[in-house]
Amino acid sequence: VAPFDPKREARLKRGRLIHSLLQYLPELPVAERQSAGAAFLTREPGLTKAQKAEMLRSAEAILNEPTLAELFQPGGRAEAAVIGTSDKLPDDLVINGRVDRLVVTPDRVLVIDFKTDQPAPDDISGVAASYITQMAAYAAVLESAFPGRELVAVLCWTDGPKMMRIPPEMLSDSLNNALRVV
């Protein structure tokens, strides 16, 4: 068992709280988000005023970022279950997971996972292989569930915020490499 690391625990708590803000605030009218977010964070013991303000700023930066607006449109789902199979996966493999945000339109399926790692990688080449493989598995299931629609897989770091679209070929390569290991 690893020793207690207060800095790590603080980072994990920050991540959980920002994830919660990003889950619930998009459901509210824009004018109510800041006060609702602040009220939510006041219920968290042990946070300084500066920590609460930083977390709320991070969440608001993502929600207000024009390039991310599509992810928070009406009809998007937070903490969406992704359960199923795909012909891109072994026959006996069923994916059962949860994505931070899922938006399904008539033409596209957007799947996003928020990351609170600090600092964020500079570009997609610096992303951990496990993150890409996880998104590749989700993408395979969603492509089977919504055939004929463009699949857009995105990782979004709250540090920045920084959004990284995962190229389709990277998803495919990652899944193929993971299946070779199995």
Tab-separated table of C-alpha atoms in Angstrom:
chain	number	residue	atom	x	y	z
A	1	VAL	CA	0.000	0.000	0.000
A	2	ALA	CA	1.358	3.385	-1.041
A	3	PRO	CA	1.822	5.959	1.719
A	4	PHE	CA	-0.705	8.776	1.969
A	5	ASP	CA	0.316	11.618	-0.330
A	6	PRO	CA	-1.603	14.824	0.473
A	7	LYS	CA	-0.651	16.456	-2.860
A	8	ARG	CA	-1.951	13.472	-4.810
A	9	GLU	CA	-5.136	13.410	-2.746
A	10	ALA	CA	-5.655	17.131	-3.406
A	11	ARG	CA	-5.227	16.567	-7.175
A	12	LEU	CA	-7.702	13.673	-7.100
A	13	LYS	CA	-10.233	15.721	-5.132
A	14	ARG	CA	-9.822	18.624	-7.568
A	15	GLY	CA	-10.434	16.249	-10.468
A	16	ARG	CA	-13.550	14.743	-8.904
A	17	LEU	CA	-15.027	18.152	-8.158
A	18	ILE	CA	-14.351	19.570	-11.627
A	19	HIS	CA	-15.858	16.425	-13.158
A	20	SER	CA	-18.959	16.984	-11.027
A	21	LEU	CA	-19.213	20.615	-12.128
A	22	LEU	CA	-18.895	19.577	-15.778
A	23	GLN	CA	-21.550	16.929	-15.260
A	24	TYR	CA	-24.219	19.148	-13.703
A	25	LEU	CA	-23.629	22.745	-14.791
A	26	PRO	CA	-24.405	22.196	-18.518
A	27	GLU	CA	-27.949	21.239	-17.538
A	28	LEU	CA	-28.538	24.695	-16.054
A	29	PRO	CA	-29.232	27.972	-17.832
A	30	VAL	CA	-25.954	29.795	-18.502
A	31	ALA	CA	-26.922	32.649	-16.190
A	32	GLU	CA	-27.268	30.248	-13.221
A	33	ARG	CA	-24.090	28.205	-13.681
A	34	GLN	CA	-21.626	30.341	-11.730
A	35	SER	CA	-23.802	30.693	-8.642
A	36	ALA	CA	-24.768	27.007	-8.720
A	37	GLY	CA	-21.127	25.980	-9.101
A	38	ALA	CA	-20.068	28.226	-6.239
A	39	ALA	CA	-22.869	26.846	-4.041
A	40	PHE	CA	-21.817	23.285	-4.862
A	41	LEU	CA	-18.198	23.975	-3.916
A	42	THR	CA	-19.129	25.674	-0.623
A	43	ARG	CA	-20.364	22.283	0.591
A	44	GLU	CA	-16.865	20.836	0.233
A	45	PRO	CA	-14.956	20.891	3.511
A	46	GLY	CA	-11.295	21.780	3.587
A	47	LEU	CA	-11.151	23.849	0.410
A	48	THR	CA	-9.778	27.361	0.494
A	49	LYS	CA	-11.578	30.215	-1.206
A	50	ALA	CA	-8.766	30.291	-3.801
A	51	GLN	CA	-9.124	26.547	-4.514
A	52	LYS	CA	-12.879	26.861	-4.993
A	53	ALA	CA	-12.421	29.835	-7.311
A	54	GLU	CA	-9.776	27.995	-9.366
A	55	MET	CA	-11.966	24.910	-9.766
A	56	LEU	CA	-14.968	26.951	-10.815
A	57	ARG	CA	-12.820	28.960	-13.262
A	58	SER	CA	-11.516	25.718	-14.781
A	59	ALA	CA	-15.009	24.323	-15.266
A	60	GLU	CA	-16.336	27.612	-16.644
A	61	ALA	CA	-13.402	27.887	-19.056
A	62	ILE	CA	-14.387	24.548	-20.565
A	63	LEU	CA	-18.108	25.327	-20.645
A	64	ASN	CA	-17.479	28.740	-22.232
A	65	GLU	CA	-14.826	27.635	-24.744
A	66	PRO	CA	-16.334	28.165	-28.240
A	67	THR	CA	-14.558	25.122	-29.700
A	68	LEU	CA	-16.213	22.920	-27.050
A	69	ALA	CA	-19.736	24.381	-27.339
A	70	GLU	CA	-20.943	21.434	-29.410
A	71	LEU	CA	-20.192	19.086	-26.514
A	72	PHE	CA	-22.541	20.921	-24.180
A	73	GLN	CA	-25.485	21.368	-26.522
A	74	PRO	CA	-28.977	20.332	-25.434
A	75	GLY	CA	-29.443	16.585	-25.602
A	76	GLY	CA	-25.871	15.800	-24.627
A	77	ARG	CA	-25.544	13.296	-21.827
A	78	ALA	CA	-23.133	13.404	-18.911
A	79	GLU	CA	-21.714	10.188	-17.458
A	80	ALA	CA	-23.223	8.194	-20.323
A	81	ALA	CA	-22.978	4.422	-20.240
A	82	VAL	CA	-21.268	2.764	-23.200
A	83	ILE	CA	-22.106	-0.925	-23.202
A	84	GLY	CA	-21.832	-3.250	-26.140
A	85	THR	CA	-19.721	-5.084	-28.635
A	86	SER	CA	-18.284	-4.417	-32.048
A	87	ASP	CA	-16.967	-6.461	-34.919
A	88	LYS	CA	-13.700	-4.594	-34.299
A	89	LEU	CA	-13.445	-6.371	-30.920
A	90	PRO	CA	-13.049	-10.051	-30.031
A	91	ASP	CA	-16.350	-11.941	-30.129
A	92	ASP	CA	-16.427	-12.550	-26.387
A	93	LEU	CA	-15.513	-8.998	-25.372
A	94	VAL	CA	-18.273	-6.719	-24.079
A	95	ILE	CA	-17.321	-3.139	-23.283
A	96	ASN	CA	-19.021	-1.755	-20.201
A	97	GLY	CA	-17.890	1.743	-19.355
A	98	ARG	CA	-18.873	5.332	-18.822
A	99	VAL	CA	-17.889	8.419	-20.767
A	100	ASP	CA	-17.877	11.893	-19.310
A	101	ARG	CA	-20.013	13.308	-22.102
A	102	LEU	CA	-21.813	11.867	-25.128
A	103	VAL	CA	-23.545	13.868	-27.835
A	104	VAL	CA	-25.420	12.080	-30.608
A	105	THR	CA	-26.632	14.094	-33.589
A	106	PRO	CA	-28.117	12.846	-36.853
A	107	ASP	CA	-24.653	13.036	-38.454
A	108	ARG	CA	-22.133	12.631	-35.654
A	109	VAL	CA	-21.377	10.967	-32.371
A	110	LEU	CA	-19.120	12.951	-30.053
A	111	VAL	CA	-17.586	11.143	-27.114
A	112	ILE	CA	-15.472	13.035	-24.615
A	113	ASP	CA	-13.440	12.168	-21.572
A	114	PHE	CA	-12.255	14.896	-19.224
A	115	LYS	CA	-8.772	14.600	-17.775
A	116	THR	CA	-7.522	16.536	-14.808
A	117	ASP	CA	-3.858	15.578	-15.161
A	118	GLN	CA	-1.570	18.558	-14.688
A	119	PRO	CA	0.126	19.644	-16.748
A	120	ALA	CA	-1.768	18.566	-19.839
A	121	PRO	CA	0.343	17.019	-22.593
A	122	ASP	CA	1.448	19.414	-25.312
A	123	ASP	CA	-0.279	17.432	-28.062
A	124	ILE	CA	-1.926	14.099	-28.812
A	125	SER	CA	1.428	12.324	-29.120
A	126	GLY	CA	2.013	12.923	-25.395
A	127	VAL	CA	-1.225	11.230	-24.313
A	128	ALA	CA	-0.929	7.978	-22.360
A	129	ALA	CA	-1.580	4.935	-24.543
A	130	SER	CA	-4.142	3.651	-22.033
A	131	TYR	CA	-6.297	6.773	-22.580
A	132	ILE	CA	-6.246	6.284	-26.356
A	133	THR	CA	-7.058	2.560	-26.087
A	134	GLN	CA	-9.955	3.220	-23.729
A	135	MET	CA	-11.412	5.772	-26.135
A	136	ALA	CA	-10.812	3.379	-29.067
A	137	ALA	CA	-12.885	0.678	-27.358
A	138	TYR	CA	-15.698	3.143	-26.690
A	139	ALA	CA	-15.505	4.401	-30.273
A	140	ALA	CA	-15.781	0.856	-31.652
A	141	VAL	CA	-18.957	0.198	-29.639
A	142	LEU	CA	-20.485	3.580	-30.538
A	143	GLU	CA	-19.709	3.129	-34.249
A	144	SER	CA	-21.614	-0.172	-34.120
A	145	ALA	CA	-24.516	1.437	-32.268
A	146	PHE	CA	-24.711	4.445	-34.612
A	147	PRO	CA	-23.642	3.194	-38.057
A	148	GLY	CA	-23.016	5.748	-40.769
A	149	ARG	CA	-22.319	8.615	-38.385
A	150	GLU	CA	-18.969	10.302	-37.987
A	151	LEU	CA	-17.374	9.337	-34.672
A	152	VAL	CA	-15.422	12.081	-32.929
A	153	ALA	CA	-13.399	11.035	-29.880
A	154	VAL	CA	-12.049	13.853	-27.736
A	155	LEU	CA	-9.892	14.129	-24.650
A	156	CYS	CA	-10.228	17.406	-22.790
A	157	TRP	CA	-7.801	18.479	-20.095
A	158	THR	CA	-9.197	20.831	-17.507
A	159	ASP	CA	-5.694	22.315	-17.309
A	160	GLY	CA	-5.911	24.904	-20.048
A	161	PRO	CA	-8.520	23.905	-21.039
A	162	LYS	CA	-6.998	21.882	-23.831
A	163	MET	CA	-9.085	19.766	-26.166
A	164	MET	CA	-7.498	17.016	-28.232
A	165	ARG	CA	-9.394	15.196	-30.940
A	166	ILE	CA	-8.052	11.679	-31.364
A	167	PRO	CA	-7.499	10.968	-35.068
A	168	PRO	CA	-9.445	7.930	-36.347
A	169	GLU	CA	-6.232	6.204	-37.452
A	170	MET	CA	-4.807	6.589	-33.935
A	171	LEU	CA	-7.930	4.978	-32.476
A	172	SER	CA	-7.681	2.104	-34.936
A	173	ASP	CA	-3.949	1.572	-34.381
A	174	SER	CA	-4.391	1.658	-30.613
A	175	LEU	CA	-7.168	-0.923	-30.693
A	176	ASN	CA	-5.190	-3.197	-33.034
A	177	ASN	CA	-2.101	-2.969	-30.807
A	178	ALA	CA	-4.137	-3.744	-27.689
A	179	LEU	CA	-5.786	-6.760	-29.310
A	180	ARG	CA	-2.407	-8.169	-30.365
A	181	VAL	CA	-1.389	-8.213	-26.695
A	182	VAL	CA	-4.556	-10.030	-25.593
